[in-house]
PDB file of C-alpha atoms in Angstrom:
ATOM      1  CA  UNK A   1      14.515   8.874 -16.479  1.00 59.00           C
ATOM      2  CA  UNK A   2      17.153  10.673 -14.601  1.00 70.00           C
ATOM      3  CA  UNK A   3      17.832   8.257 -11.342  1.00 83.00           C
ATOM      4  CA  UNK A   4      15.830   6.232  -9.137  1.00 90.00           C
ATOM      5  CA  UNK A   5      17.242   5.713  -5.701  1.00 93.00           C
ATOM      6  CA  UNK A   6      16.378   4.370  -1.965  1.00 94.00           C
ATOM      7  CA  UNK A   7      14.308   6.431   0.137  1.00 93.00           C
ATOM      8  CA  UNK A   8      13.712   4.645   3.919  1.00 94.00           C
ATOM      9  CA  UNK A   9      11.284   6.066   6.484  1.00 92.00           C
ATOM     10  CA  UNK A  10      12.057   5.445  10.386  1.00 92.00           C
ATOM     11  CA  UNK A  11      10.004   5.910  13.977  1.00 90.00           C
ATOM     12  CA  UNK A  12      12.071   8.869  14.762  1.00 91.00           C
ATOM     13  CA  UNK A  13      15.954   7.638  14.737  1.00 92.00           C
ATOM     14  CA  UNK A  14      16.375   8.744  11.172  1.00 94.00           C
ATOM     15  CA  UNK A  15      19.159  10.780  11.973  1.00 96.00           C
ATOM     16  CA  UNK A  16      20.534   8.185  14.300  1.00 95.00           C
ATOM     17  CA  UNK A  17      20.873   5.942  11.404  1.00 94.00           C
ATOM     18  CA  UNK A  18      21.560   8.252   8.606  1.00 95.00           C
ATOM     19  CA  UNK A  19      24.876   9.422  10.873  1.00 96.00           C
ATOM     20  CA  UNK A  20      25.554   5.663  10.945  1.00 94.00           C
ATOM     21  CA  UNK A  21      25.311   5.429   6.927  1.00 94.00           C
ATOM     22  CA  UNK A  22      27.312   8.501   6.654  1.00 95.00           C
ATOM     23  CA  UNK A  23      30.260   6.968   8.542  1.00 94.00           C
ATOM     24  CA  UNK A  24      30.036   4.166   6.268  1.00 89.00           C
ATOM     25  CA  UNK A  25      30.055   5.724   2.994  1.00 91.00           C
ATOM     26  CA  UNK A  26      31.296   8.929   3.811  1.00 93.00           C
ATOM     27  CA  UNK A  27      30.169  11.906   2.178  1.00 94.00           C
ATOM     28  CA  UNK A  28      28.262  15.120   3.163  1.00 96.00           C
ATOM     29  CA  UNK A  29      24.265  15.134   3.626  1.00 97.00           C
ATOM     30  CA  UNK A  30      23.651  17.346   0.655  1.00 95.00           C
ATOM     31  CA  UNK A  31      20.300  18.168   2.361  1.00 94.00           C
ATOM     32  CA  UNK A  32      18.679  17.843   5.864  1.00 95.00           C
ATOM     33  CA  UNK A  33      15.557  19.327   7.134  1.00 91.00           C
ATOM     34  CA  UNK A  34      13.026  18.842  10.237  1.00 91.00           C
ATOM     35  CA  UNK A  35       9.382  18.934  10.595  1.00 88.00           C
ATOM     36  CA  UNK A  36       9.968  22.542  12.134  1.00 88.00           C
ATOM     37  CA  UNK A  37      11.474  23.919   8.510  1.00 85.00           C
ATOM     38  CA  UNK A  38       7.779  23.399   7.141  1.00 80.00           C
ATOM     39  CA  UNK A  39       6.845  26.876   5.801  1.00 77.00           C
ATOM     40  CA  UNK A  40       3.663  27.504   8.273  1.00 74.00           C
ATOM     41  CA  UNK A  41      -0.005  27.260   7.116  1.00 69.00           C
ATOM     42  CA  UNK A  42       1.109  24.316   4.466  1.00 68.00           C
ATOM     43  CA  UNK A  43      -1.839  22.158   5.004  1.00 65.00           C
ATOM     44  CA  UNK A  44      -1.708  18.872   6.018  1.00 60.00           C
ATOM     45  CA  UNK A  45       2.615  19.265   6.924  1.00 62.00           C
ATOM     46  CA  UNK A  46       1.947  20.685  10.508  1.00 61.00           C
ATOM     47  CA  UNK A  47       4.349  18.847  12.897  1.00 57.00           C
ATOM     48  CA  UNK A  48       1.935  17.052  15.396  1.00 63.00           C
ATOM     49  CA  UNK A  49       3.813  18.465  18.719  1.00 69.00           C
ATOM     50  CA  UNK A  50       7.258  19.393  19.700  1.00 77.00           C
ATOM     51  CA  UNK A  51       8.748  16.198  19.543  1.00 79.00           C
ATOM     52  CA  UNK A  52       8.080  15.752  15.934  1.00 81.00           C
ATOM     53  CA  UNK A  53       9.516  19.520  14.941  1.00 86.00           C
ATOM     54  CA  UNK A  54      12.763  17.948  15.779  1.00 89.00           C
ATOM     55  CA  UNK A  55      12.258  14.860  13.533  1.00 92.00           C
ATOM     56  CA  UNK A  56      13.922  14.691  10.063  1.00 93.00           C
ATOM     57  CA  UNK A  57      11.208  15.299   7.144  1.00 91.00           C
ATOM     58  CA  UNK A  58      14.038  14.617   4.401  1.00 94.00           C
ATOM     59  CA  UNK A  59      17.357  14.096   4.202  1.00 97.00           C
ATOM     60  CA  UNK A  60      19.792  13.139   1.498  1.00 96.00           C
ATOM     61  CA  UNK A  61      22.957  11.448   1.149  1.00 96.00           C
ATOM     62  CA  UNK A  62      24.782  10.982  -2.196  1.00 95.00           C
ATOM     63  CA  UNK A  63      26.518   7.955  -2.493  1.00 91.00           C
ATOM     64  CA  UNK A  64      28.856   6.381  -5.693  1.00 81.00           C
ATOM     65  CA  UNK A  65      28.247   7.975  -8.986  1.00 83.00           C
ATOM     66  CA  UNK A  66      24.315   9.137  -9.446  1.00 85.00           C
ATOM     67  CA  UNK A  67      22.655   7.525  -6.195  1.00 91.00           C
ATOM     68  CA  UNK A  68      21.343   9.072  -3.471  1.00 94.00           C
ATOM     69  CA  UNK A  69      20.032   7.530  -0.259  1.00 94.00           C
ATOM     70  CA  UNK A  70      17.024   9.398   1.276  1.00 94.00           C
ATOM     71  CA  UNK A  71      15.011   9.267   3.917  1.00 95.00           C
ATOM     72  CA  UNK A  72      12.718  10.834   6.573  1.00 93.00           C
ATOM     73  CA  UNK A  73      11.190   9.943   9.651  1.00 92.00           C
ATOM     74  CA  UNK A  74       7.113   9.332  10.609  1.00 87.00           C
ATOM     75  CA  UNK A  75       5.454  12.075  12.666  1.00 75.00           C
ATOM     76  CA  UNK A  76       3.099  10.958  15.891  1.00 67.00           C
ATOM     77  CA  UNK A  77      -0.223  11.108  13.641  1.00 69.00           C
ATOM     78  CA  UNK A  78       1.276   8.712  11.282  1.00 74.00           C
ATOM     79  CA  UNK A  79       1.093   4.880  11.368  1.00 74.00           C
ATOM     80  CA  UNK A  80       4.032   3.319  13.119  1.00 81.00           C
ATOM     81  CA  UNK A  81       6.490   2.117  10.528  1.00 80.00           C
ATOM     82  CA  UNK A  82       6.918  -1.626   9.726  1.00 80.00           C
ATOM     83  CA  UNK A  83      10.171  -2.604   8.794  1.00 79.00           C
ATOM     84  CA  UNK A  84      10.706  -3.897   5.625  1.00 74.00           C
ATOM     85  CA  UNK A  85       7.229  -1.854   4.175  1.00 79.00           C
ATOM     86  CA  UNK A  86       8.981   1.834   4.864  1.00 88.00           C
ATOM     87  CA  UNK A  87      11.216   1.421   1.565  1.00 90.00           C
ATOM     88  CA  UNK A  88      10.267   3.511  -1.378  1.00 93.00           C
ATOM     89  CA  UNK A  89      11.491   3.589  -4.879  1.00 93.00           C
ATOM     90  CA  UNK A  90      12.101   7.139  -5.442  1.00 94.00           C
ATOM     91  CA  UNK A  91      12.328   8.004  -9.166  1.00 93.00           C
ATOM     92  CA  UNK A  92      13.568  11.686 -10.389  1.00 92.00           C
ATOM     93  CA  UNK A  93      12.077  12.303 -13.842  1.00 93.00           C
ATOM     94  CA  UNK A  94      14.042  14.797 -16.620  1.00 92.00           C
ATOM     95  CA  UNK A  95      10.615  16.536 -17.235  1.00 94.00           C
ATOM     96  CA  UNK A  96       6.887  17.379 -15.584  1.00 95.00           C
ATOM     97  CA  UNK A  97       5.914  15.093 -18.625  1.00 95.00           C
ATOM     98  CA  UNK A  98       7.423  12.252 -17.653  1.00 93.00           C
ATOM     99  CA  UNK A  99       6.472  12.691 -14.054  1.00 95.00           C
ATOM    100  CA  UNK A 100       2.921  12.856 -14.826  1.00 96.00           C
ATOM    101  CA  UNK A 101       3.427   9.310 -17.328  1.00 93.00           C
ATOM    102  CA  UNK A 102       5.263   6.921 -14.593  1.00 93.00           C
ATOM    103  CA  UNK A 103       3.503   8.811 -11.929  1.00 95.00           C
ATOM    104  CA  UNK A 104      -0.290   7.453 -13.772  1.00 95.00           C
ATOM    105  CA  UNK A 105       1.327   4.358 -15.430  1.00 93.00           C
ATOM    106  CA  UNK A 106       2.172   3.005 -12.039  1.00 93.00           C
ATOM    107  CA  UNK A 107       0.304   4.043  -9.675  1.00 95.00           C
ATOM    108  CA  UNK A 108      -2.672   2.248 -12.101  1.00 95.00           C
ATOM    109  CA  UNK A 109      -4.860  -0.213  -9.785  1.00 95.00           C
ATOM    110  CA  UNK A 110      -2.919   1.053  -6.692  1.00 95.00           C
ATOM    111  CA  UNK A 111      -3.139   3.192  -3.710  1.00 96.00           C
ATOM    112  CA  UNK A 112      -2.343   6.925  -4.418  1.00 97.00           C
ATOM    113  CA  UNK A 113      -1.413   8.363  -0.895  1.00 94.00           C
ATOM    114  CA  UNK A 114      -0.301  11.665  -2.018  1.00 95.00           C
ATOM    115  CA  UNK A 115      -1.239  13.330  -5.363  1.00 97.00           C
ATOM    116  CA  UNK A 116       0.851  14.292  -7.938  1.00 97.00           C
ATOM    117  CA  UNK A 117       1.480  18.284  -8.229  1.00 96.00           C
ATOM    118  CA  UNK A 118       3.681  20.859  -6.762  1.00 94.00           C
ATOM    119  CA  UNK A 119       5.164  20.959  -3.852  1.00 91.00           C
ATOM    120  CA  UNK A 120       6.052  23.885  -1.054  1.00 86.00           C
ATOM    121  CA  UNK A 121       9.674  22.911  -1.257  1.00 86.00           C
ATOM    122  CA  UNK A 122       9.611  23.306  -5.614  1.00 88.00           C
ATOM    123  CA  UNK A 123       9.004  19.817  -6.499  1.00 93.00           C
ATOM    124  CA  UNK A 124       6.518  18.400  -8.434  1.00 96.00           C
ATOM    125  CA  UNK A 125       5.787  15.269  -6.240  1.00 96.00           C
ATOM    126  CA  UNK A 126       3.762  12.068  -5.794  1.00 97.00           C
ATOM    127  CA  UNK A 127       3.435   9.065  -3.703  1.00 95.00           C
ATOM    128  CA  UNK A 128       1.548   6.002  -3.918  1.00 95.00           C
ATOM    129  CA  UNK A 129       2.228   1.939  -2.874  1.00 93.00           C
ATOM    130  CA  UNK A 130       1.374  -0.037  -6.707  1.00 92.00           C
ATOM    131  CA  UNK A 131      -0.848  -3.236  -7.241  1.00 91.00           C
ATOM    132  CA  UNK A 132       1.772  -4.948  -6.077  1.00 81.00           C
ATOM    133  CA  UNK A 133       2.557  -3.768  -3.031  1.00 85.00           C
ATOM    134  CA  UNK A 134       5.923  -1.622  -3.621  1.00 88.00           C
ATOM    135  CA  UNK A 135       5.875   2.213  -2.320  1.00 93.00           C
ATOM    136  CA  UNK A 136       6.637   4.484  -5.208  1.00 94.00           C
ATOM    137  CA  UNK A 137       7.498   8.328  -5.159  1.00 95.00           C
ATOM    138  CA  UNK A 138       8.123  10.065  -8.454  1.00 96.00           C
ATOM    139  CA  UNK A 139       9.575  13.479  -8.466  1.00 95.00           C
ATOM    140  CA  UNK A 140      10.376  16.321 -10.531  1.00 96.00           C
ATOM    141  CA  UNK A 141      12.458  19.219  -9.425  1.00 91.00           C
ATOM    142  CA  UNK A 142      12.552  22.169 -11.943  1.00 79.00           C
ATOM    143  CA  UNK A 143      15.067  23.860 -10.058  1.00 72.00           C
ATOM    144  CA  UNK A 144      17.393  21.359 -11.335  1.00 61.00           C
ATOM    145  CA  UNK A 145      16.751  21.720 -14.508  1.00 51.00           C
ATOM    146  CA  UNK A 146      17.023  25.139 -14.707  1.00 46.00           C
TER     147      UNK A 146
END
């Protein structure tokens, strides 16, 4: 497997604290979008109302050799986040293969909240919290391995 990394979810001050981390560890965000960057008509990705088109849907911030610290914040229509539950392992796989076989392996007996398969932004992408309780997301981005 190629990395797996941090990825935190917020009530809307993601960028607040991601500019805090970034003053810490220095570095450039080597990615950043909001809600409102959402190609339209991709179903179920609709920001709920103005507010949330200004929230972050992903950002990234490379820190040390191979780790990345990720995160995003929670539109309206989504459950308010509890701190200490809105940490996912994020795990970037070599191949689609491998994706699909951590992705199944474990996610077995648990709570799949988003499907694995491709993604609008050319990922191939899954989420789901195991039997144990721990938020998973496995990902595959082809564009990287091109």
């Amino acid at each position: 497997m190629a990395s797996i990394n941090p990825y935190l979810v917020f009530n809307g001050n993601c960028e607040e604290a991601f500019l805090f981390y970034q003053s810490v560890f220095g570095g450039e965000f080597s990615y950043i979008g909001r809600f409102k960057d959402i190609p339209p008509n991709t179903e179920g990705c609709e920001p709920d109302s103005e507010e949330d088109s200004e929230k972050i849907m992903h950002v990234s911030l490379p820190i040390g050799k191979g780790t990345i610290m990720m995160g995003s914040d929670n539109n309206s229509s989504s459950k308010e986040v509890i701190f200490g539950q809105n940490i996912s392992v994020s795990i970037n796989t070599e191949s689609k293969e491998e994706a699909d076989k951590l992705f199944n392996g474990l996610s077995a007996g648990g709570t799949v909240t988003m499907p694995i398969s491709q993604t609008f932004w050319g990922a191939y992408f899954g989420m789901f919290t195991d039997k144990f309780g721990i938020n998973w997301m496995v990902n595959f981005d082809e564009n990287e391995k091109k």
